[in-house]
Amino acid sequence: MIRKAVIPVAGLGSRLLPLTRALPKEMLPIGDKPVIEHTIRELVESGIEEITIVTSGRKHLIQQHFAPDADLEHQLREAGKPELADAVRELSSLAHITYLYQSGPYGNGTPVLNAARIIGDEPFMVLWADDVFVAEVPRAKQLKAAYEATQAPVLALMPMAIEDAPRYGVPIVKEDLGHGRLLISGLMEKPTPERAPSRYAAIGGYVITPGVIDELEAQTRRWQQNPDGEIYLTDALHDYALTHEVYGQVIDGTWWDTGSPLNYLKAQFAAALAHPVFGPELRKLARDSEGTRTEP
């Protein structure tokens, strides 16, 4: 069973500067919640409540967001706003969250390896906190089900346009097992469209097993001999897939990547339109604005 998850948040968020100069990109709002809260609620809804957030000294606002705040609760109750006080209390008890400061070489494999040394010899999930999924069955629950069926590492996949291949890790598909599950024999990181081995993109959700951690440890030993390199999770998964079974699960749902300005605006717009309270009024506003537009 998957009991634990890791959320790496130590990145600089440079694609969103200057917006992320002081505000962590994981704290940018999508609808009425920051991105990282969507991720944690997704994990909790999928039955995972032990979460390690691998962070940096620049991201203290994340810890503050999920920390208990008895003074704020008291002030809200005194002001006759018990529903807001209850929301503050619920937020601090969503999950058992542990914070770990990242150390080691650059690359997205480093926070995973940092956390694995604490989690120990068991599989765990890794989700990035700049992705938002809208799905009837949460992405994390779909990944969890794929692991329980295969007992092997699993990558979250989405179909992609072939011209987008240079933006993603692209799996080499060995066999299509049906129901969105693929047996893969490796990964190509950001290939040209001509070299892309499939039309699927790995999009930041993984179930990681101890064997993959062994590959990350091997990368670290190589890095110690050549410290100009970086440690990448996709490289470890590729090396592991050469001799072991690795699976991809095509996620049934809509994916919003909030890591760039345009995609962040798209995610915010989609979340606003889908909101049960605000959505109808915003859709009306959009129709009215389109109808009253005049040419300069």
Short mmCIF file of C-alpha atoms in Angstrom, two decimals:
data_model
loop_
_atom_site.label_atom_id
_atom_site.label_comp_id
_atom_site.label_asym_id
_atom_site.label_seq_id
_atom_site.Cartn_x
_atom_site.Cartn_y
_atom_site.Cartn_z
CA MET A 1 0.00 0.00 0.00
CA ILE A 2 1.05 3.57 -0.66
CA ARG A 3 0.95 5.42 2.68
CA LYS A 4 3.25 8.38 2.08
CA ALA A 5 3.91 11.13 -0.45
CA VAL A 6 6.61 13.67 -1.24
CA ILE A 7 6.04 17.16 -2.62
CA PRO A 8 9.23 18.96 -3.79
CA VAL A 9 8.89 22.76 -3.54
CA ALA A 10 12.49 24.00 -3.33
CA GLY A 11 12.60 25.32 -6.91
CA LEU A 12 12.97 29.04 -7.66
CA GLY A 13 9.86 29.43 -9.83
CA SER A 14 11.96 31.48 -12.25
CA ARG A 15 9.48 31.16 -15.15
CA LEU A 16 6.98 33.20 -13.13
CA LEU A 17 9.28 36.02 -12.02
CA PRO A 18 8.73 38.71 -10.84
CA LEU A 19 5.46 37.28 -9.48
CA THR A 20 7.40 34.67 -7.49
CA ARG A 21 10.08 37.05 -6.19
CA ALA A 22 8.60 36.90 -2.66
CA LEU A 23 5.61 34.57 -3.07
CA PRO A 24 6.39 30.87 -3.64
CA LYS A 25 4.86 29.62 -6.87
CA GLU A 26 3.21 26.83 -4.85
CA MET A 27 1.26 29.50 -2.93
CA LEU A 28 -0.20 31.16 -6.03
CA PRO A 29 -3.99 30.93 -5.85
CA ILE A 30 -6.05 28.72 -8.11
CA GLY A 31 -9.64 29.56 -7.33
CA ASP A 32 -9.88 30.10 -3.58
CA LYS A 33 -6.92 27.87 -2.63
CA PRO A 34 -3.16 27.97 -3.29
CA VAL A 35 -1.80 25.38 -5.71
CA ILE A 36 -0.13 23.30 -3.00
CA GLU A 37 -3.36 23.01 -1.04
CA HIS A 38 -5.03 21.49 -4.11
CA THR A 39 -2.18 18.94 -4.20
CA ILE A 40 -2.45 18.05 -0.52
CA ARG A 41 -6.23 17.73 -0.66
CA GLU A 42 -5.85 15.44 -3.68
CA LEU A 43 -3.50 13.19 -1.69
CA VAL A 44 -5.76 13.13 1.36
CA GLU A 45 -8.79 12.31 -0.80
CA SER A 46 -6.73 9.41 -2.18
CA GLY A 47 -6.03 8.01 1.29
CA ILE A 48 -2.50 9.41 1.73
CA GLU A 49 -2.06 11.53 4.85
CA GLU A 50 1.69 11.32 5.61
CA ILE A 51 3.31 13.98 3.44
CA THR A 52 6.90 15.22 3.28
CA ILE A 53 7.38 18.66 1.76
CA VAL A 54 10.98 19.16 0.61
CA THR A 55 11.51 22.90 0.79
CA SER A 56 14.05 25.70 1.01
CA GLY A 57 14.58 28.60 3.37
CA ARG A 58 12.72 30.88 0.94
CA LYS A 59 9.39 29.05 1.25
CA HIS A 60 8.33 29.70 4.87
CA LEU A 61 4.88 30.89 3.71
CA ILE A 62 3.99 27.28 2.87
CA GLN A 63 4.60 26.19 6.45
CA GLN A 64 2.69 29.20 7.74
CA HIS A 65 -0.32 28.36 5.56
CA PHE A 66 -0.74 24.89 7.08
CA ALA A 67 0.34 25.71 10.64
CA PRO A 68 -2.21 25.86 13.52
CA ASP A 69 -3.24 29.43 14.39
CA ALA A 70 -5.23 29.47 17.63
CA ASP A 71 -5.15 33.28 17.82
CA LEU A 72 -6.72 33.67 14.38
CA GLU A 73 -9.35 31.04 15.21
CA HIS A 74 -10.22 32.87 18.42
CA GLN A 75 -10.49 36.25 16.68
CA LEU A 76 -12.78 34.81 14.01
CA ARG A 77 -15.08 33.22 16.59
CA GLU A 78 -15.18 36.45 18.60
CA ALA A 79 -16.12 38.27 15.38
CA GLY A 80 -19.05 35.92 14.82
CA LYS A 81 -17.41 34.03 11.94
CA PRO A 82 -17.35 30.42 13.20
CA GLU A 83 -17.36 28.96 9.68
CA LEU A 84 -14.07 30.73 8.88
CA ALA A 85 -12.59 29.63 12.20
CA ASP A 86 -13.54 26.05 11.39
CA ALA A 87 -11.89 26.38 7.97
CA VAL A 88 -8.63 27.59 9.57
CA ARG A 89 -8.67 24.67 12.02
CA GLU A 90 -9.48 22.14 9.27
CA LEU A 91 -6.58 23.40 7.14
CA SER A 92 -4.04 22.74 9.90
CA SER A 93 -5.30 19.17 10.41
CA LEU A 94 -5.58 18.06 6.77
CA ALA A 95 -2.61 15.72 6.94
CA HIS A 96 0.52 14.87 8.89
CA ILE A 97 3.03 17.15 7.15
CA THR A 98 6.79 16.96 7.69
CA TYR A 99 9.12 19.64 6.31
CA LEU A 100 12.61 18.80 5.08
CA TYR A 101 15.18 21.27 3.77
CA GLN A 102 16.73 20.23 0.47
CA SER A 103 20.45 19.56 0.32
CA GLY A 104 22.62 18.19 -2.47
CA PRO A 105 23.12 18.77 -6.19
CA TYR A 106 20.70 20.47 -8.54
CA GLY A 107 18.00 18.46 -10.31
CA ASN A 108 14.55 17.16 -9.44
CA GLY A 109 15.92 13.83 -8.23
CA THR A 110 17.61 15.46 -5.23
CA PRO A 111 14.46 16.26 -3.18
CA VAL A 112 13.12 12.76 -3.86
CA LEU A 113 16.36 11.22 -2.61
CA ASN A 114 16.40 13.52 0.44
CA ALA A 115 12.90 12.39 1.40
CA ALA A 116 13.55 8.71 0.66
CA ARG A 117 16.31 8.62 3.25
CA ILE A 118 13.69 9.51 5.86
CA ILE A 119 10.76 7.50 4.49
CA GLY A 120 12.76 4.28 4.37
CA ASP A 121 12.31 1.07 2.42
CA GLU A 122 8.77 1.46 1.09
CA PRO A 123 7.10 2.86 -2.04
CA PHE A 124 5.80 6.40 -1.99
CA MET A 125 4.16 8.93 -4.28
CA VAL A 126 5.79 12.08 -5.68
CA LEU A 127 3.67 15.00 -6.91
CA TRP A 128 4.87 18.42 -8.02
CA ALA A 129 2.95 21.33 -6.52
CA ASP A 130 2.59 23.31 -9.74
CA ASP A 131 0.13 20.87 -11.34
CA VAL A 132 -3.63 20.95 -10.85
CA PHE A 133 -5.84 18.10 -12.03
CA VAL A 134 -9.59 18.19 -12.39
CA ALA A 135 -10.89 14.61 -12.48
CA GLU A 136 -13.76 12.52 -11.15
CA VAL A 137 -11.15 10.15 -9.68
CA PRO A 138 -8.14 12.09 -8.32
CA ARG A 139 -4.87 11.64 -10.17
CA ALA A 140 -3.23 10.32 -6.99
CA LYS A 141 -5.92 7.67 -6.60
CA GLN A 142 -5.44 6.60 -10.24
CA LEU A 143 -1.68 6.26 -9.67
CA LYS A 144 -2.26 4.38 -6.44
CA ALA A 145 -4.58 1.90 -8.18
CA ALA A 146 -2.00 1.35 -10.95
CA TYR A 147 0.70 0.58 -8.39
CA GLU A 148 -1.54 -1.82 -6.49
CA ALA A 149 -2.21 -3.68 -9.75
CA THR A 150 1.45 -3.82 -10.89
CA GLN A 151 3.62 -3.54 -7.74
CA ALA A 152 6.07 -1.52 -9.84
CA PRO A 153 6.96 2.16 -10.41
CA VAL A 154 4.24 4.17 -12.14
CA LEU A 155 4.39 7.47 -14.05
CA ALA A 156 1.44 9.78 -14.64
CA LEU A 157 1.00 10.35 -18.39
CA MET A 158 -1.12 12.60 -20.57
CA PRO A 159 -1.54 12.59 -24.37
CA MET A 160 0.43 15.38 -26.03
CA ALA A 161 0.72 17.03 -29.40
CA ILE A 162 3.93 15.78 -30.99
CA GLU A 163 5.27 19.33 -31.37
CA ASP A 164 5.23 19.62 -27.54
CA ALA A 165 7.70 16.75 -27.10
CA PRO A 166 10.70 19.08 -26.40
CA ARG A 167 8.94 20.22 -23.19
CA TYR A 168 8.54 16.81 -21.52
CA GLY A 169 9.93 13.44 -20.65
CA VAL A 170 8.45 11.07 -23.24
CA PRO A 171 8.02 7.34 -22.47
CA ILE A 172 9.16 4.54 -24.74
CA VAL A 173 6.06 2.34 -24.85
CA LYS A 174 6.75 -1.38 -24.89
CA GLU A 175 3.13 -2.55 -24.64
CA ASP A 176 -0.33 -1.00 -24.36
CA LEU A 177 -2.15 -2.99 -21.67
CA GLY A 178 -5.49 -1.20 -22.08
CA HIS A 179 -7.44 1.05 -19.70
CA GLY A 180 -4.73 3.71 -20.05
CA ARG A 181 -1.97 1.49 -18.64
CA LEU A 182 1.30 1.18 -20.55
CA LEU A 183 4.37 -0.95 -19.97
CA ILE A 184 7.34 1.29 -20.73
CA SER A 185 10.97 0.44 -21.41
CA GLY A 186 12.53 3.84 -20.89
CA LEU A 187 12.17 7.61 -21.14
CA MET A 188 13.56 10.25 -23.46
CA GLU A 189 13.97 13.65 -21.86
CA LYS A 190 12.74 16.52 -24.07
CA PRO A 191 13.27 14.86 -27.47
CA THR A 192 12.72 16.66 -30.75
CA PRO A 193 9.35 15.86 -32.35
CA GLU A 194 11.13 13.68 -34.90
CA ARG A 195 12.77 11.56 -32.18
CA ALA A 196 9.82 11.36 -29.74
CA PRO A 197 9.16 7.65 -29.06
CA SER A 198 5.45 8.15 -28.28
CA ARG A 199 2.72 10.75 -28.05
CA TYR A 200 2.56 10.72 -24.25
CA ALA A 201 4.13 13.15 -21.78
CA ALA A 202 5.22 12.36 -18.23
CA ILE A 203 3.57 15.13 -16.26
CA GLY A 204 4.81 15.17 -12.69
CA GLY A 205 3.17 12.35 -10.80
CA TYR A 206 5.01 9.17 -9.80
CA VAL A 207 4.94 6.14 -7.57
CA ILE A 208 8.57 5.50 -6.64
CA THR A 209 9.90 2.16 -5.35
CA PRO A 210 13.16 1.39 -3.48
CA GLY A 211 14.78 0.17 -6.71
CA VAL A 212 14.38 3.62 -8.28
CA ILE A 213 15.96 5.17 -5.18
CA ASP A 214 18.95 2.86 -5.69
CA GLU A 215 19.33 4.36 -9.17
CA LEU A 216 19.23 7.88 -7.70
CA GLU A 217 21.93 6.87 -5.22
CA ALA A 218 24.03 5.63 -8.13
CA GLN A 219 23.56 8.99 -9.88
CA THR A 220 24.74 10.73 -6.71
CA ARG A 221 27.93 8.66 -6.63
CA ARG A 222 28.60 9.62 -10.26
CA TRP A 223 27.86 13.26 -9.44
CA GLN A 224 30.47 13.19 -6.68
CA GLN A 225 33.03 12.35 -9.35
CA ASN A 226 31.66 15.01 -11.73
CA PRO A 227 29.88 17.69 -9.65
CA ASP A 228 28.92 19.75 -12.73
CA GLY A 229 25.99 17.38 -13.42
CA GLU A 230 22.47 17.25 -12.01
CA ILE A 231 20.35 14.47 -10.50
CA TYR A 232 17.13 13.74 -12.42
CA LEU A 233 14.28 11.44 -11.45
CA THR A 234 13.54 10.68 -15.10
CA ASP A 235 17.11 9.43 -15.60
CA ALA A 236 16.73 7.07 -12.63
CA LEU A 237 13.40 5.79 -13.95
CA HIS A 238 14.90 5.28 -17.40
CA ASP A 239 17.85 3.29 -16.01
CA TYR A 240 15.53 1.21 -13.84
CA ALA A 241 13.19 0.50 -16.78
CA LEU A 242 16.06 -1.02 -18.76
CA THR A 243 16.03 -4.09 -16.50
CA HIS A 244 12.74 -3.89 -14.54
CA GLU A 245 9.07 -3.29 -15.18
CA VAL A 246 7.93 0.34 -15.13
CA TYR A 247 4.41 1.42 -16.01
CA GLY A 248 2.70 4.56 -17.21
CA GLN A 249 -0.87 5.44 -16.32
CA VAL A 250 -2.69 7.81 -18.65
CA ILE A 251 -4.60 10.05 -16.28
CA ASP A 252 -8.31 10.44 -16.91
CA GLY A 253 -8.94 14.13 -16.29
CA THR A 254 -7.89 17.65 -17.21
CA TRP A 255 -4.39 18.83 -16.38
CA TRP A 256 -3.39 22.43 -15.72
CA ASP A 257 0.33 23.26 -15.46
CA THR A 258 0.67 26.47 -13.44
CA GLY A 259 4.44 26.79 -13.90
CA SER A 260 4.43 29.44 -16.66
CA PRO A 261 2.54 32.76 -16.90
CA LEU A 262 0.13 31.77 -19.70
CA ASN A 263 -0.60 28.33 -18.25
CA TYR A 264 -1.12 29.83 -14.81
CA LEU A 265 -3.67 32.28 -16.22
CA LYS A 266 -5.41 29.43 -18.07
CA ALA A 267 -5.61 27.38 -14.87
CA GLN A 268 -6.93 30.33 -12.90
CA PHE A 269 -9.52 31.09 -15.58
CA ALA A 270 -10.69 27.47 -15.77
CA ALA A 271 -10.94 27.17 -11.98
CA ALA A 272 -12.93 30.40 -11.76
CA LEU A 273 -15.41 29.29 -14.42
CA ALA A 274 -15.83 25.89 -12.72
CA HIS A 275 -16.47 27.38 -9.27
CA PRO A 276 -20.03 26.51 -8.15
CA VAL A 277 -20.67 29.96 -6.65
CA PHE A 278 -18.60 32.33 -8.78
CA GLY A 279 -18.64 30.47 -12.10
CA PRO A 280 -22.12 31.44 -13.37
CA GLU A 281 -21.54 35.15 -12.73
CA LEU A 282 -18.08 35.05 -14.35
CA ARG A 283 -19.42 33.28 -17.43
CA LYS A 284 -22.11 35.95 -17.70
CA LEU A 285 -19.42 38.64 -17.35
CA ALA A 286 -17.39 37.02 -20.15
CA ARG A 287 -20.43 36.93 -22.45
CA ASP A 288 -21.33 40.53 -21.65
CA SER A 289 -17.75 41.73 -22.22
CA GLU A 290 -17.64 39.99 -25.58
CA GLY A 291 -20.95 41.57 -26.57
CA THR A 292 -19.98 45.14 -25.66
CA ARG A 293 -16.47 45.11 -27.13
CA THR A 294 -15.84 47.93 -29.61
CA GLU A 295 -13.07 48.38 -32.15
CA PRO A 296 -10.56 51.18 -31.47
#
